[in-house]
């Protein structure tokens, strides 16, 4: 399905670090989009039209009294792990996220300093695709190179991670990490509030004003976690430990077993001061030397066909591909690590073409019924739709929708619906009913893209609106906005201007046109390296200029010359 991958991009280059940071927060790392392959959500979901200027204007909207009583809820999006247990990601309400973005940008310099740690392998930095955070858990080469440096002269490796890290973060601990516990306690009732207290409030307001747990997915949450863990990194570094941290996963290399135990003990103590704890099931100390790669990685690399054609280019026959995938399935059954099948399919997808690509595609599609986490890989396989049985694929995708609707797996439903849309096919009637019965907001939002299901999606939305609390509206904001944007329903928030403002600026979170909106074009204006500092056209003026009616055409110059000479103008 690689043929359907859209080449359109609207990523401006040459931005200042602060502007890149702001655009990353709003346009590229607002929805869950942090894996190296950006596979959490199908690419039809995007926030690229949600620009910093729109976020700023949203953040200045007045907050109604009823909203201040409850603040905001969010859309839950459940992604499936290798063991088919779901992890809940968050699609934050645009107004809540705009207010959080404003609070972060108001303290940009302080936050960039606080999120810097030489021990952190996942850095907050500029990426060419516009993002600021990319979590690449599967970069084995990077881990290998780091381990080679850190293990020399060491006898033991200590490994541990934080138990339910994002879900356990106590929002007030942000103030402790930024100010220090004693200082934060002293300033508890001080006025004006320290900026860390206001940041704490902004995070709480995105999630029902709860103090426990951060929404998983937005880059803003990663910034909060990094602020806390970078403070702990500095403490551990002060003890002289050699360690690396991958988000919430720690590996330390020590000269003695006692030193390894001390690392784990001190890390646990520091975490407890922020109300976090170690995951004891994933805590271990091993004597070195140990292999640098997991055994399954070595096994797959050894089994990977390495035959070349007459020009020395790696090639792959259908039988070789099937044998390799068979081997990967057996290895996956023996190995608790969920990366085996993803790694195997990713390894051969770029080398498979023609009939081999079709075979790999069909094999991966069959596995995807069992493991929905494999669905994003289908679009990496260069299997052309005229080479495989579209009717059979249509039927299989409908069955994938059904099984994932039963288990309420958002990613399984959304990716299957995305592929149906790419194939210009419709979901089955039973599948439409099952998706709606799942009450999954993202999947039902995708139903709005199909002629056979948009009316049922609208009917479902109207039932919500007719008897809904603010929280229930927020839990379905993505669906409600999609229907409002295309004039299927009235604004479900009659006392708020959020949806109206988003529509005014042509913001679309689902299948936006392959062109830049006027607001997006302003981002490119700011990236112009030849602009004169201080003379950039303001955003509101830019939007008014583009929205103004065109001037009437000027008459040809020869008519003006005739008039000057006293000659009459022709009728």
Coordinates of C-alpha atoms in Angstrom, one line a residue:
X1 CA 0.0 0.0 0.0
X2 CA 3.0 2.2 -0.3
X3 CA 1.5 3.7 -3.5
X4 CA -1.1 5.6 -1.4
X5 CA 1.5 7.4 0.8
X6 CA 1.0 11.1 0.2
X7 CA 4.1 13.1 -0.7
X8 CA 2.5 16.4 0.3
X9 CA 4.3 18.3 3.1
X10 CA 4.0 21.8 4.5
X11 CA 7.0 21.8 6.9
X12 CA 8.8 25.2 6.8
X13 CA 12.6 25.1 7.0
X14 CA 14.9 27.7 8.5
X15 CA 12.9 28.6 11.6
X16 CA 14.4 30.0 14.7
X17 CA 14.8 27.6 17.6
X18 CA 11.9 29.2 19.5
X19 CA 9.7 29.2 16.4
X20 CA 10.5 25.5 15.7
X21 CA 9.7 24.7 19.3
X22 CA 6.3 26.4 19.1
X23 CA 5.4 24.8 15.7
X24 CA 6.5 21.4 17.0
X25 CA 4.1 21.8 20.0
X26 CA 1.1 22.8 17.9
X27 CA 1.5 21.5 14.3
X28 CA 3.6 18.3 14.7
X29 CA 3.6 17.0 18.2
X30 CA 0.1 17.9 19.4
X31 CA -1.5 14.6 18.6
X32 CA 0.4 11.4 19.5
X33 CA 3.1 11.4 16.9
X34 CA 6.4 10.5 18.6
X35 CA 7.4 7.1 17.2
X36 CA 10.2 7.2 14.6
X37 CA 7.7 6.0 12.0
X38 CA 4.9 8.2 13.4
X39 CA 2.6 5.2 13.5
X40 CA 0.4 5.9 16.5
X41 CA -2.4 7.5 14.4
X42 CA -3.0 6.9 10.6
X43 CA -1.6 9.8 8.6
X44 CA -5.1 11.1 7.8
X45 CA -5.1 12.6 11.3
X46 CA -3.0 15.7 11.4
X47 CA -2.6 18.9 13.3
X48 CA -0.5 20.7 10.7
X49 CA -3.2 23.4 10.3
X50 CA -3.2 24.1 14.0
X51 CA -0.6 26.8 13.9
X52 CA 1.0 28.8 16.8
X53 CA -0.9 31.9 15.8
X54 CA -4.3 30.1 16.0
X55 CA -3.3 28.6 19.3
X56 CA -2.4 32.0 20.7
X57 CA -5.8 33.4 19.5
X58 CA -7.6 30.5 21.1
X59 CA -5.7 30.9 24.4
X60 CA -7.0 34.5 24.7
X61 CA -10.7 33.4 24.5
X62 CA -12.6 34.0 27.7
X63 CA -13.4 31.0 29.8
X64 CA -17.0 30.6 30.9
X65 CA -17.9 30.1 34.6
X66 CA -19.3 26.6 33.9
X67 CA -16.0 25.7 32.2
X68 CA -14.0 26.9 35.2
X69 CA -15.9 24.5 37.4
X70 CA -14.9 21.4 35.4
X71 CA -12.2 22.5 33.0
X72 CA -11.6 20.1 30.1
X73 CA -11.8 16.4 29.3
X74 CA -10.1 14.7 26.4
X75 CA -10.5 12.1 23.6
X76 CA -9.1 8.7 24.5
X77 CA -7.2 6.8 21.8
X78 CA -6.2 3.2 22.6
X79 CA -3.1 1.8 21.0
X80 CA -2.4 -1.9 21.1
X81 CA 0.9 -3.3 22.5
X82 CA 2.5 -6.5 21.4
X83 CA 0.5 -8.5 23.9
X84 CA -2.8 -6.9 22.6
X85 CA -3.2 -4.9 25.9
X86 CA -4.2 -1.3 25.1
X87 CA -2.4 1.8 26.2
X88 CA -4.5 5.0 26.3
X89 CA -3.2 8.0 24.5
X90 CA -4.8 11.5 24.6
X91 CA -6.1 13.9 22.0
X92 CA -6.5 17.0 24.1
X93 CA -9.2 19.6 23.6
X94 CA -7.9 22.4 21.3
X95 CA -8.7 25.2 23.8
X96 CA -7.1 23.3 26.7
X97 CA -4.0 22.6 24.6
X98 CA -3.8 26.2 23.3
X99 CA -3.8 27.4 26.9
X100 CA -1.1 24.9 27.8
X101 CA 1.0 25.9 24.7
X102 CA 0.8 29.6 25.8
X103 CA 2.0 28.8 29.3
X104 CA 4.9 26.7 27.9
X105 CA 6.0 29.4 25.4
X106 CA 5.8 32.1 28.0
X107 CA 8.6 30.2 29.8
X108 CA 10.4 28.8 26.7
X109 CA 14.0 29.7 27.8
X110 CA 13.6 28.3 31.3
X111 CA 12.0 25.1 30.0
X112 CA 14.6 24.4 27.4
X113 CA 17.3 24.6 30.1
X114 CA 15.4 22.4 32.5
X115 CA 14.9 19.7 29.8
X116 CA 18.6 19.3 29.0
X117 CA 20.4 16.2 30.2
X118 CA 23.5 14.5 28.8
X119 CA 22.1 11.2 30.1
X120 CA 18.8 11.4 28.2
X121 CA 18.9 9.5 24.9
X122 CA 15.7 11.1 23.7
X123 CA 16.4 14.8 23.4
X124 CA 14.1 17.7 22.9
X125 CA 15.6 19.0 19.7
X126 CA 14.8 20.1 16.1
X127 CA 13.9 17.3 13.7
X128 CA 13.7 17.8 9.9
X129 CA 10.0 16.7 9.9
X130 CA 9.1 19.5 12.3
X131 CA 8.8 17.4 15.4
X132 CA 10.7 18.1 18.6
X133 CA 10.5 14.7 20.2
X134 CA 10.9 11.3 18.4
X135 CA 11.0 8.2 20.6
X136 CA 12.9 5.5 18.8
X137 CA 12.9 2.6 21.1
X138 CA 14.0 0.3 18.3
X139 CA 17.3 2.1 17.4
X140 CA 19.5 -0.9 18.3
X141 CA 22.6 0.7 16.6
X142 CA 22.4 3.8 18.8
X143 CA 22.1 1.6 21.9
X144 CA 25.0 -0.5 20.8
X145 CA 27.3 2.4 20.2
X146 CA 26.4 3.9 23.6
X147 CA 26.9 0.6 25.4
X148 CA 30.4 0.1 23.8
X149 CA 31.5 3.5 25.2
X150 CA 29.9 3.0 28.7
X151 CA 30.7 -0.7 29.4
X152 CA 34.5 -0.5 29.1
X153 CA 36.1 -1.3 32.4
X154 CA 32.7 -2.1 34.1
X155 CA 31.6 -5.4 35.6
X156 CA 27.9 -5.0 36.2
X157 CA 24.9 -3.5 34.4
X158 CA 21.9 -2.3 36.4
X159 CA 18.6 -1.9 34.5
X160 CA 15.3 -0.6 35.7
X161 CA 12.4 1.7 34.7
X162 CA 9.7 3.8 36.3
X163 CA 6.4 2.1 37.0
X164 CA 3.6 3.7 34.9
X165 CA 5.6 6.9 34.5
X166 CA 3.2 9.3 32.8
X167 CA 0.2 7.9 34.6
X168 CA 1.9 8.4 38.0
X169 CA 3.2 12.0 37.6
X170 CA 1.9 14.2 40.4
X171 CA 1.3 17.5 38.7
X172 CA 2.5 19.5 41.8
X173 CA 5.9 17.8 41.5
X174 CA 6.6 20.0 38.5
X175 CA 6.8 22.9 41.0
X176 CA 9.2 20.8 43.2
X177 CA 11.5 20.0 40.2
X178 CA 11.6 23.6 39.0
X179 CA 11.8 25.5 42.2
X180 CA 13.0 22.9 44.6
X181 CA 10.7 21.3 47.2
X182 CA 11.5 23.7 50.1
X183 CA 11.2 26.8 47.9
X184 CA 7.9 25.5 46.3
X185 CA 6.5 24.9 49.8
X186 CA 7.5 28.4 50.9
X187 CA 5.8 29.9 47.8
X188 CA 2.7 27.9 48.1
X189 CA 0.4 30.9 49.0
X190 CA 2.7 33.6 47.5
X191 CA 1.4 36.1 45.0
X192 CA 2.0 36.4 42.2
X193 CA 2.2 32.7 41.5
X194 CA 5.6 31.3 40.3
X195 CA 5.4 30.3 36.7
X196 CA 5.8 26.6 37.6
X197 CA 2.6 26.8 39.6
X198 CA 0.8 28.2 36.6
X199 CA 2.3 25.5 34.4
X200 CA 1.0 22.9 36.9
X201 CA -2.5 24.4 36.6
X202 CA -2.4 24.4 32.8
X203 CA -1.5 20.7 32.8
X204 CA -4.3 19.9 35.3
X205 CA -6.9 21.8 33.3
X206 CA -6.3 19.5 30.2
X207 CA -7.4 16.5 32.2
X208 CA -10.4 17.3 34.4
X209 CA -8.2 19.3 36.8
X210 CA -6.7 16.1 38.1
X211 CA -3.4 16.2 39.9
X212 CA -2.5 12.5 39.2
X213 CA -1.2 11.5 35.8
X214 CA -0.3 13.3 32.6
X215 CA -2.1 12.8 29.3
X216 CA 0.1 10.5 27.1
X217 CA 0.8 11.6 23.6
X218 CA 1.3 15.4 23.3
X219 CA 4.9 16.6 23.4
X220 CA 4.0 18.9 26.2
X221 CA 3.6 15.9 28.5
X222 CA 7.1 14.8 27.6
X223 CA 8.4 18.2 28.5
X224 CA 6.9 17.9 32.0
X225 CA 8.4 14.4 32.5
X226 CA 11.8 15.6 31.3
X227 CA 11.7 18.5 33.7
X228 CA 11.4 16.1 36.6
X229 CA 13.7 13.3 35.4
X230 CA 16.4 15.7 34.2
X231 CA 16.5 17.1 37.8
X232 CA 17.0 13.5 39.0
X233 CA 19.7 12.9 36.3
X234 CA 21.7 15.7 37.7
X235 CA 21.6 14.3 41.2
X236 CA 22.7 10.8 40.0
X237 CA 25.4 12.4 37.8
X238 CA 26.7 14.1 40.9
X239 CA 27.3 10.7 42.5
X240 CA 29.5 9.8 39.5
X241 CA 27.3 7.1 38.0
X242 CA 27.6 6.2 34.3
X243 CA 24.1 5.7 33.0
X244 CA 21.7 6.4 30.1
X245 CA 18.0 7.1 30.3
X246 CA 15.5 6.3 27.5
X247 CA 12.5 8.3 28.6
X248 CA 11.8 6.4 31.9
X249 CA 14.1 3.4 31.2
X250 CA 17.5 3.5 33.0
X251 CA 20.7 1.5 32.3
X252 CA 23.8 2.0 34.5
X253 CA 27.2 0.5 34.2
X254 CA 29.1 -0.1 37.4
X255 CA 32.4 -1.5 38.6
X256 CA 31.0 -3.5 41.5
X257 CA 27.7 -5.2 42.4
X258 CA 27.4 -2.9 45.4
X259 CA 27.7 0.2 43.1
X260 CA 24.9 -1.2 40.9
X261 CA 22.7 -1.8 44.0
X262 CA 23.5 1.7 45.2
X263 CA 22.4 3.2 41.8
X264 CA 19.1 1.5 42.0
X265 CA 18.6 2.4 45.7
X266 CA 19.4 6.1 45.1
X267 CA 17.3 6.3 42.0
X268 CA 14.4 4.9 43.9
X269 CA 14.9 7.4 46.7
X270 CA 15.0 10.3 44.2
X271 CA 11.9 9.1 42.4
X272 CA 10.0 8.7 45.6
X273 CA 10.6 12.4 46.4
X274 CA 8.5 13.1 43.3
X275 CA 5.9 10.4 44.2
X276 CA 7.2 8.0 41.5
X277 CA 8.4 4.5 41.9
X278 CA 10.6 1.8 40.2
X279 CA 9.1 -1.1 38.3
X280 CA 10.5 -4.0 40.4
X281 CA 9.5 -6.5 37.7
X282 CA 11.9 -4.8 35.3
X283 CA 14.7 -4.2 37.7
X284 CA 17.8 -6.4 37.3
X285 CA 21.6 -6.4 37.8
X286 CA 23.7 -8.6 35.4
X287 CA 27.3 -9.4 35.4
X288 CA 29.3 -8.3 32.3
X289 CA 30.2 -9.1 29.7
X290 CA 26.7 -9.5 28.2
X291 CA 25.7 -9.4 24.5
X292 CA 25.1 -5.9 23.3
X293 CA 22.0 -7.0 21.3
X294 CA 19.0 -9.0 22.3
X295 CA 19.2 -12.6 21.2
X296 CA 16.2 -12.3 19.0
X297 CA 17.8 -9.4 17.1
X298 CA 20.9 -11.4 16.3
X299 CA 18.7 -14.4 15.3
X300 CA 16.7 -12.3 12.9
X301 CA 19.7 -10.6 11.4
X302 CA 21.4 -14.0 10.8
X303 CA 18.2 -15.3 9.2
X304 CA 17.7 -12.3 6.9
X305 CA 18.5 -13.3 3.3
X306 CA 21.5 -11.4 1.9
X307 CA 21.4 -12.5 -1.7
X308 CA 22.3 -9.9 -4.4
X309 CA 21.4 -9.6 -8.1
X310 CA 23.9 -9.1 -10.9
X311 CA 24.3 -5.5 -10.1
X312 CA 25.1 -6.2 -6.4
X313 CA 21.7 -4.9 -5.1
X314 CA 20.1 -6.9 -2.3
X315 CA 17.2 -8.8 -3.7
X316 CA 14.5 -11.1 -2.2
X317 CA 12.5 -13.9 -3.7
X318 CA 9.0 -14.8 -2.5
X319 CA 10.1 -18.1 -1.0
X320 CA 12.9 -16.3 0.9
X321 CA 10.5 -13.7 2.2
X322 CA 8.0 -16.3 3.4
X323 CA 10.7 -18.5 5.0
X324 CA 12.0 -15.4 6.9
X325 CA 8.6 -14.4 8.1
X326 CA 7.8 -18.0 9.2
X327 CA 11.1 -17.9 11.2
X328 CA 10.0 -14.6 12.7
X329 CA 6.6 -16.0 13.8
X330 CA 8.3 -18.9 15.5
X331 CA 10.7 -16.6 17.2
X332 CA 7.9 -14.3 18.3
X333 CA 6.1 -17.3 19.9
X334 CA 9.3 -18.0 21.9
X335 CA 10.2 -14.4 22.8
X336 CA 8.3 -12.1 25.1
X337 CA 9.6 -9.0 23.3
X338 CA 6.9 -7.5 21.1
X339 CA 9.3 -6.0 18.6
X340 CA 10.1 -9.3 16.7
X341 CA 7.4 -9.2 14.1
X342 CA 7.7 -5.4 13.6
X343 CA 11.4 -5.7 13.2
X344 CA 11.1 -8.6 10.7
X345 CA 8.5 -7.0 8.5
X346 CA 10.4 -3.6 8.5
X347 CA 13.6 -5.4 7.5
X348 CA 12.3 -7.0 4.3
X349 CA 9.6 -4.4 3.3
X350 CA 12.1 -2.1 1.5
X351 CA 13.5 -5.1 -0.5
X352 CA 10.2 -6.7 -1.5
X353 CA 8.8 -5.8 -4.9
X354 CA 6.4 -7.2 -7.5
X355 CA 5.1 -10.6 -6.5
X356 CA 7.3 -10.8 -3.4
X357 CA 5.8 -7.5 -2.1
X358 CA 2.3 -8.9 -2.6
X359 CA 3.2 -12.1 -0.6
X360 CA 4.8 -10.0 2.2
X361 CA 1.7 -7.7 2.2
X362 CA -0.7 -10.6 2.5
X363 CA 1.4 -12.3 5.2
X364 CA 1.5 -9.1 7.2
X365 CA -2.2 -8.4 6.7
X366 CA -3.0 -11.9 8.1
X367 CA -0.7 -11.3 11.1
X368 CA -2.4 -7.9 11.7
X369 CA -5.7 -9.6 12.6
X370 CA -3.8 -11.2 15.5
X371 CA -1.5 -8.2 16.2
X372 CA -3.1 -4.8 15.4
X373 CA 0.2 -3.1 16.2
X374 CA 1.4 -4.4 12.8
X375 CA -1.2 -2.5 10.8
X376 CA 0.9 0.7 10.3
X377 CA 3.6 -1.4 8.5
X378 CA 1.2 -2.3 5.6
X379 CA 1.7 1.1 4.0
X380 CA 5.5 0.5 4.0
X381 CA 5.2 -2.5 1.7
X382 CA 5.3 -1.6 -2.0
X383 CA 2.5 -3.9 -3.0
X384 CA 0.5 -2.3 -5.8
X385 CA -3.3 -2.5 -5.6
X386 CA -3.5 -3.9 -9.1
X387 CA -1.4 -6.9 -8.1
X388 CA -3.4 -8.3 -5.2
X389 CA -7.0 -9.2 -4.7
X390 CA -8.7 -6.0 -3.5
X391 CA -12.0 -7.8 -2.8
X392 CA -10.3 -10.2 -0.5
X393 CA -8.3 -7.4 1.1
X394 CA -11.6 -5.5 1.6
X395 CA -13.1 -8.5 3.4
X396 CA -10.1 -8.9 5.6
X397 CA -10.0 -5.3 6.6
X398 CA -13.7 -5.4 7.6
X399 CA -12.9 -8.5 9.8
X400 CA -10.0 -6.6 11.4
X401 CA -12.4 -3.7 12.1
X402 CA -14.9 -6.1 13.7
X403 CA -12.4 -7.8 16.0
X404 CA -10.9 -4.5 17.1
X405 CA -14.3 -2.9 17.7
X406 CA -15.1 -5.8 20.0
X407 CA -12.0 -5.1 22.1
X408 CA -12.3 -1.3 21.7
X409 CA -8.9 -0.9 20.1
X410 CA -8.8 2.5 18.5
X411 CA -5.7 1.9 16.4
X412 CA -7.0 -1.4 15.0
X413 CA -10.2 0.2 13.8
X414 CA -8.7 3.5 12.6
X415 CA -5.9 1.9 10.5
X416 CA -8.3 -0.6 8.9
X417 CA -10.7 2.2 8.0
X418 CA -7.8 4.3 6.7
X419 CA -6.8 1.5 4.3
X420 CA -10.4 1.1 3.2
X421 CA -10.5 4.8 2.3
X422 CA -7.2 4.4 0.4
X423 CA -8.7 1.5 -1.6
X424 CA -11.9 3.6 -2.2
X425 CA -14.0 0.9 -0.5
X426 CA -16.7 1.2 2.2
X427 CA -16.9 -0.5 5.6
X428 CA -19.5 -3.1 5.9
X429 CA -22.9 -2.4 7.5
X430 CA -22.2 -4.6 10.5
X431 CA -18.8 -3.1 10.9
X432 CA -20.2 0.4 10.9
X433 CA -22.6 -0.6 13.7
X434 CA -19.9 -2.3 15.7
X435 CA -17.6 0.8 15.4
X436 CA -20.4 3.1 16.7
X437 CA -21.3 0.7 19.5
X438 CA -17.6 0.8 20.6
X439 CA -18.1 4.5 21.3
X440 CA -14.6 5.1 20.1
X441 CA -14.4 8.8 19.1
X442 CA -11.5 8.6 16.6
X443 CA -12.9 5.6 14.8
X444 CA -16.4 7.1 14.6
X445 CA -14.8 10.3 13.3
X446 CA -13.3 8.3 10.4
X447 CA -16.8 7.0 9.6
X448 CA -17.6 10.6 8.5
X449 CA -15.4 10.0 5.5
X450 CA -17.6 7.3 4.0
X451 CA -20.9 7.8 2.2
X452 CA -22.4 4.7 3.8
X453 CA -21.7 5.8 7.4
X454 CA -21.6 9.6 7.7
X455 CA -25.4 9.7 8.5
X456 CA -25.0 7.2 11.3
X457 CA -22.0 9.0 12.7
X458 CA -24.1 12.2 12.7
X459 CA -27.0 10.4 14.4
X460 CA -24.6 9.2 17.1
X461 CA -23.2 12.7 17.6
X462 CA -26.7 14.2 18.0
X463 CA -27.6 11.7 20.7
X464 CA -24.5 12.8 22.6
X465 CA -25.3 16.5 22.2
X466 CA -28.9 16.3 23.2
X467 CA -28.1 15.2 26.7
X468 CA -24.4 15.8 27.4
X469 CA -22.3 17.3 30.1
X470 CA -19.2 19.4 29.2
X471 CA -17.0 16.3 29.9
X472 CA -19.0 14.2 27.5
X473 CA -18.8 16.8 24.7
X474 CA -15.0 17.0 25.3
X475 CA -14.7 13.2 25.2
X476 CA -16.0 13.5 21.6
X477 CA -14.7 16.9 20.5
X478 CA -12.9 15.5 17.5
X479 CA -16.0 13.9 16.0
X480 CA -18.1 16.9 16.9
X481 CA -15.7 19.3 15.2
X482 CA -15.4 17.2 12.1
X483 CA -19.2 17.3 11.7
X484 CA -19.4 21.0 12.5
X485 CA -16.6 21.8 10.1
X486 CA -18.6 20.2 7.2
X487 CA -21.9 21.8 8.3
X488 CA -23.5 18.5 9.4
X489 CA -24.3 19.9 12.9
X490 CA -24.5 23.2 14.7
X491 CA -21.8 24.2 17.2
X492 CA -22.2 21.8 20.2
X493 CA -20.5 24.4 22.4
X494 CA -23.0 27.4 22.0
X495 CA -21.3 29.5 24.8
X496 CA -17.7 29.0 23.5
X497 CA -16.0 30.2 20.4
X498 CA -13.4 27.5 20.0
X499 CA -15.0 25.6 17.1
X500 CA -16.0 28.8 15.3
X501 CA -12.4 30.1 15.5
X502 CA -10.9 26.9 14.2
X503 CA -13.4 26.8 11.3
X504 CA -12.6 30.4 10.5
X505 CA -9.0 29.5 10.0
X506 CA -9.8 26.4 8.0
X507 CA -8.3 24.0 10.6
X508 CA -9.0 20.4 9.8
X509 CA -7.8 17.5 11.9
X510 CA -8.9 14.8 9.4
X511 CA -7.9 14.6 5.8
X512 CA -7.1 18.2 5.2
X513 CA -6.6 19.2 1.5
X514 CA -3.1 18.7 0.0
X515 CA -2.5 22.4 0.1
X516 CA -1.5 24.8 2.8
X517 CA -4.1 26.9 4.5
X518 CA -3.6 30.6 4.7
X519 CA -2.5 30.2 8.3
X520 CA 0.0 27.6 7.3
X521 CA 1.4 29.8 4.6
X522 CA 2.2 32.4 7.3
X523 CA 4.5 29.8 8.9
X524 CA 6.5 29.8 5.6
X525 CA 6.6 33.6 5.7
X526 CA 8.3 33.3 9.1
X527 CA 10.8 30.8 7.7
X528 CA 12.0 33.2 4.9
X529 CA 15.7 33.8 5.6
X530 CA 15.6 37.1 3.7
X531 CA 12.9 38.8 5.8
X532 CA 14.0 42.0 7.5
X533 CA 14.0 41.6 11.3
X534 CA 11.1 43.5 12.8
X535 CA 9.3 44.0 9.5
X536 CA 7.4 40.7 9.3
X537 CA 3.7 41.3 8.4
X538 CA 1.5 40.6 11.5
X539 CA -0.6 37.4 11.3
X540 CA -4.0 39.2 11.4
X541 CA -2.9 41.5 8.6
X542 CA -1.7 38.6 6.6
X543 CA -5.0 36.8 7.0
X544 CA -7.0 40.0 6.0
X545 CA -4.8 40.5 3.0
X546 CA -5.5 37.0 1.7
X547 CA -9.2 37.2 2.5
X548 CA -9.7 40.6 0.8
X549 CA -11.6 40.6 -2.5
X550 CA -9.3 40.9 -5.6
X551 CA -8.9 44.4 -7.0
X552 CA -10.6 45.2 -10.4
X553 CA -8.3 44.7 -13.3
X554 CA -6.5 47.8 -14.5
X555 CA -7.2 49.0 -18.0
X556 CA -4.3 48.5 -20.5
X557 CA -1.6 51.1 -20.4
X558 CA -2.2 52.2 -24.0
X559 CA -5.7 53.4 -23.0
X560 CA -4.1 55.7 -20.4
X561 CA -1.7 57.1 -23.0
X562 CA -4.7 57.8 -25.4
X563 CA -6.5 59.6 -22.7
X564 CA -3.5 61.7 -21.9
X565 CA -3.3 62.7 -25.6
X566 CA -7.0 63.7 -25.7
X567 CA -8.2 60.7 -27.7
X568 CA -11.5 59.2 -26.5
X569 CA -11.3 55.7 -24.9
X570 CA -13.1 53.0 -26.8
X571 CA -16.5 51.8 -25.4

